PDB file of C-alpha atoms in Angstrom:
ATOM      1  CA  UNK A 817       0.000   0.000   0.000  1.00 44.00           C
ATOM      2  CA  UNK A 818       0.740   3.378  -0.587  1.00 43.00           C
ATOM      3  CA  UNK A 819       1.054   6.127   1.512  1.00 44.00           C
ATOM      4  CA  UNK A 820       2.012   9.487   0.563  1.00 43.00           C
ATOM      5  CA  UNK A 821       3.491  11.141   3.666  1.00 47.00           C
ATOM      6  CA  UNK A 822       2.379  15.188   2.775  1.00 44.00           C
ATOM      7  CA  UNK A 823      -1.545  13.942   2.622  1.00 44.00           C
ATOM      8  CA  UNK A 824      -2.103  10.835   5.113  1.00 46.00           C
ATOM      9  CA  UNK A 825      -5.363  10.906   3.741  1.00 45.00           C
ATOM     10  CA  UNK A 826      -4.364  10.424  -0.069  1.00 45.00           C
ATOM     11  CA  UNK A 827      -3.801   6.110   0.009  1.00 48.00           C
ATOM     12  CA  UNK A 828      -3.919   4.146  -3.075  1.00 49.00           C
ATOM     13  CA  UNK A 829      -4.703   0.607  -2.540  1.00 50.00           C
ATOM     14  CA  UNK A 830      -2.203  -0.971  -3.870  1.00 52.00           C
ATOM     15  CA  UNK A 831       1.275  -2.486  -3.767  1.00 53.00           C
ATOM     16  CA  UNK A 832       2.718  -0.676  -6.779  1.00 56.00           C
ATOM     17  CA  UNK A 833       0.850   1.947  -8.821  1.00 52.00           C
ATOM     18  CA  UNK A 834      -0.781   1.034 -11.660  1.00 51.00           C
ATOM     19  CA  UNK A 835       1.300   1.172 -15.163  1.00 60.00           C
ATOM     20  CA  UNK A 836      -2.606   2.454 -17.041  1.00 62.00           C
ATOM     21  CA  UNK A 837      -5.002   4.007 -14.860  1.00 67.00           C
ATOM     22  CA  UNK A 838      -8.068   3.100 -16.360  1.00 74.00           C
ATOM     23  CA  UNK A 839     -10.753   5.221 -15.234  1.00 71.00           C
ATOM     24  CA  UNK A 840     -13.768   2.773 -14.938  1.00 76.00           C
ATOM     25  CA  UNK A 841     -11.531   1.233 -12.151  1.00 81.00           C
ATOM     26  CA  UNK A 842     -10.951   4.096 -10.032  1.00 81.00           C
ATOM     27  CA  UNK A 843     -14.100   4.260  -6.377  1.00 83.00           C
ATOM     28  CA  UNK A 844     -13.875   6.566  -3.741  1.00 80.00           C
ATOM     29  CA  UNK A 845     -14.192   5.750  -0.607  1.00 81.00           C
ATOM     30  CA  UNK A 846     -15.650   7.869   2.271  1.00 81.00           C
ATOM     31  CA  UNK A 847     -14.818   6.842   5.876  1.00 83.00           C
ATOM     32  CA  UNK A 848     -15.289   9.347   8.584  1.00 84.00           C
ATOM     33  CA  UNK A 849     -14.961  12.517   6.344  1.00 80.00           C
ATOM     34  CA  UNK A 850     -11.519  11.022   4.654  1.00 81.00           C
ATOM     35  CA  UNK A 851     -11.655  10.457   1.398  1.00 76.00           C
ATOM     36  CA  UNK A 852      -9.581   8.188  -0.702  1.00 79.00           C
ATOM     37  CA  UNK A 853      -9.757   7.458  -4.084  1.00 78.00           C
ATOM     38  CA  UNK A 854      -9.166   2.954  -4.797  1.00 82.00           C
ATOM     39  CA  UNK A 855      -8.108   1.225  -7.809  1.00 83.00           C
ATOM     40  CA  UNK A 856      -9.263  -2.047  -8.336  1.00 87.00           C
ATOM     41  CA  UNK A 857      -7.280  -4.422  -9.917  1.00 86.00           C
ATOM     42  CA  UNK A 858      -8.991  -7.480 -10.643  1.00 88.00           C
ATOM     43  CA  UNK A 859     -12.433  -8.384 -12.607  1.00 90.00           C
ATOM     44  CA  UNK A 860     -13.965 -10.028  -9.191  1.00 92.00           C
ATOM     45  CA  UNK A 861     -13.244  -6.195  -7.683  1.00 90.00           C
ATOM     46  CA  UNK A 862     -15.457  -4.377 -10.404  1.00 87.00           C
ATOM     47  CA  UNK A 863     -18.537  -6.826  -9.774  1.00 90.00           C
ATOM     48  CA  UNK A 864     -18.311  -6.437  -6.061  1.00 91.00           C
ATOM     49  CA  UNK A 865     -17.681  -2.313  -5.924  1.00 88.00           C
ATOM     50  CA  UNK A 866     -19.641  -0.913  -8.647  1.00 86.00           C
ATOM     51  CA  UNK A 867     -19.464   2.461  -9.419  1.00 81.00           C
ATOM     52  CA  UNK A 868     -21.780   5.276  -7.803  1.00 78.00           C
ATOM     53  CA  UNK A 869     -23.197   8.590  -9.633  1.00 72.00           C
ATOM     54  CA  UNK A 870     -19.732  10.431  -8.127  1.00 69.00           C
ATOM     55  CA  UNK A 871     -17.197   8.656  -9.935  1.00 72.00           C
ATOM     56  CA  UNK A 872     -19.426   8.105 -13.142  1.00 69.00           C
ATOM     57  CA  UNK A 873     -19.347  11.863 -12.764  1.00 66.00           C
ATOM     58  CA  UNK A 874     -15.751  13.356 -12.068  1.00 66.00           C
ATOM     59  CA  UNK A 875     -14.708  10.127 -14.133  1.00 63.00           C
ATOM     60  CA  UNK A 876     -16.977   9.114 -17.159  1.00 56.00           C
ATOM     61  CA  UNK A 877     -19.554  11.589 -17.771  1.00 58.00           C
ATOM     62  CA  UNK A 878     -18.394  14.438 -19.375  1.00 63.00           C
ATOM     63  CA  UNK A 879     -21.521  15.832 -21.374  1.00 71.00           C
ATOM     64  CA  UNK A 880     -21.503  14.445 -24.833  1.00 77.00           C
ATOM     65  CA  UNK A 881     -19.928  18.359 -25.886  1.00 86.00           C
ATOM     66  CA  UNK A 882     -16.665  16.965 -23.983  1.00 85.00           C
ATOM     67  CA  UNK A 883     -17.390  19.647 -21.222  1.00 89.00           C
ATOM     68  CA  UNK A 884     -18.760  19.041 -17.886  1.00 85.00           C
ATOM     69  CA  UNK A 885     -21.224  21.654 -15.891  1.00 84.00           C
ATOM     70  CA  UNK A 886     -21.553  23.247 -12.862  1.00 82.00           C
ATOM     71  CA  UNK A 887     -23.638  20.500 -11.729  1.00 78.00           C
ATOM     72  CA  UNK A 888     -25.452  17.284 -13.037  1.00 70.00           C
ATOM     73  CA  UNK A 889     -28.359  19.655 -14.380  1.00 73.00           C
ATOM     74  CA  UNK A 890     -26.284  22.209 -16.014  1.00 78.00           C
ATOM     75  CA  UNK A 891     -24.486  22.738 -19.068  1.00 87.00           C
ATOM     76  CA  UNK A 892     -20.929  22.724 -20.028  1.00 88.00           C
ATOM     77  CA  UNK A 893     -19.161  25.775 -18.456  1.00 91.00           C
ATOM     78  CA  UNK A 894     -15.590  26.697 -19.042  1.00 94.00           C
ATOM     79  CA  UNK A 895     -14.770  26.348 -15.180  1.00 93.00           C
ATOM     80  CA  UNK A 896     -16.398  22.695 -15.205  1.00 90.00           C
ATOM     81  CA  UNK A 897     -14.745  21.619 -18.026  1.00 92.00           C
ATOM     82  CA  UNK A 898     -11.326  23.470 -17.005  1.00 93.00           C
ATOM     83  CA  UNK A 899     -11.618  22.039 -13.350  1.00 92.00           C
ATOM     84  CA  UNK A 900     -12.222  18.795 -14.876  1.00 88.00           C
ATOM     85  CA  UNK A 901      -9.677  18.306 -17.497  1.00 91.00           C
ATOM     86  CA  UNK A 902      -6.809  19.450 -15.090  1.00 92.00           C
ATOM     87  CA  UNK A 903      -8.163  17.003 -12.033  1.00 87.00           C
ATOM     88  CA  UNK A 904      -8.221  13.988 -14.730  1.00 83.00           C
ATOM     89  CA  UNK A 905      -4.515  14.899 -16.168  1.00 87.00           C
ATOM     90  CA  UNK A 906      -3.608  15.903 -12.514  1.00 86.00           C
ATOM     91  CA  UNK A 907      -4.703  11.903 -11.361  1.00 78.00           C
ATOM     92  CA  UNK A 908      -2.663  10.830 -14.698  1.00 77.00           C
ATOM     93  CA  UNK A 909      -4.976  10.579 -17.213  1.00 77.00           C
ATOM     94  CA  UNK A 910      -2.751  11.317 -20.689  1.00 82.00           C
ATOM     95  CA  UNK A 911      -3.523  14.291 -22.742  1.00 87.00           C
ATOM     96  CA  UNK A 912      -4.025  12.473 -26.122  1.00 86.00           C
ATOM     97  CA  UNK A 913      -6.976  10.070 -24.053  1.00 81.00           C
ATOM     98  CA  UNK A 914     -10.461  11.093 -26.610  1.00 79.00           C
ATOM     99  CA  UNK A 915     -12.156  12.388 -23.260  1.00 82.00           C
ATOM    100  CA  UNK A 916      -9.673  15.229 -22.525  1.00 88.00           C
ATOM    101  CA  UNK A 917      -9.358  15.845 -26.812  1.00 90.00           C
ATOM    102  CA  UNK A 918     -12.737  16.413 -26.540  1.00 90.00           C
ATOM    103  CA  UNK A 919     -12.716  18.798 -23.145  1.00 92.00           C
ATOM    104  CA  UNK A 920      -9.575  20.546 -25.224  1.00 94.00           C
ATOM    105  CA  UNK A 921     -12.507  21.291 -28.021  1.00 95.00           C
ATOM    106  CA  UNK A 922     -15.092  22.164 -25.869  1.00 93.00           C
ATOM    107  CA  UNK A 923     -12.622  24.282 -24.114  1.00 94.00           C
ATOM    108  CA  UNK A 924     -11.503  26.106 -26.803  1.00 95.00           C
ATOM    109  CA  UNK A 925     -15.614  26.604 -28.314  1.00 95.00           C
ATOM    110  CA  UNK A 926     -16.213  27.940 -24.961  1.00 93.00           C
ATOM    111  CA  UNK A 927     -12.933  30.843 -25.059  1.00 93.00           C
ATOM    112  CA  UNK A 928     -10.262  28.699 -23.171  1.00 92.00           C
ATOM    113  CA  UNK A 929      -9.838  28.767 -19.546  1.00 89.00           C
ATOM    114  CA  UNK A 930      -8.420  32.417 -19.572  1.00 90.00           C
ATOM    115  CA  UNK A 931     -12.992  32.820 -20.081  1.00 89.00           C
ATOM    116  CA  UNK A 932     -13.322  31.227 -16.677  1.00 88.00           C
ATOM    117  CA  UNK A 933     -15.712  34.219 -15.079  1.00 83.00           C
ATOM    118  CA  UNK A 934     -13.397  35.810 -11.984  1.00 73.00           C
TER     119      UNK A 934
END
């Protein structure tokens, strides 16, 4: 297991870090107000853990525009999409993956992040 000594908090269960994160295999977990995000490793994992309307969200549902909203409801904004896209690249995700290509479209449509209202 890994723990990262700045953020006791921040644990990823596992013995060495994944060489792919793929992000249908990524759950967080809430226990007493920590949260910490899993990834599960084996086939057996995904059956027993599946995934709730959080990670779909900050992990698979980017509106079909490539941006994401405010909330749920909304539509794609330039600070959902922004806050988004540098989360996903910030957990690893690669730049050249066809969900951030598309929130690098939508991005630019929307004015870039330099539009994010202040």
């Amino acid at each position: 297991m890994i723990q990262f000594e700045k953020y006791p908090s921040a644990v990823i269960d596992s013995v060495e870090p994944p060489a792919f994160s793929d992000l249908v295999r990524w759950r967080l977990k809430v226990k007493h107000g920590a949260q910490t995000w899993h990834y599960l490793q084996s086939e057996e994992e995904l059956r027993q853990w599946p995934p709730t309307r959080w990670e779909k969200y900050f992990l698979d549902l980017p509106f079909n525009d490539g941006g994401w909203g405010i909330h749920t409801q909304g539509i794609s904004t330039v600070f959902g999409t922004a806050l988004n896209y540098v989360v996903l690249r910030t957990l690893g995700l690669s730049a050249d993956h066809r969900a951030l290509i598309k929130a690098r479209a939508k991005l630019h449509q929307l004015g870039g992040a330099a539009a994010i209202p202040a």
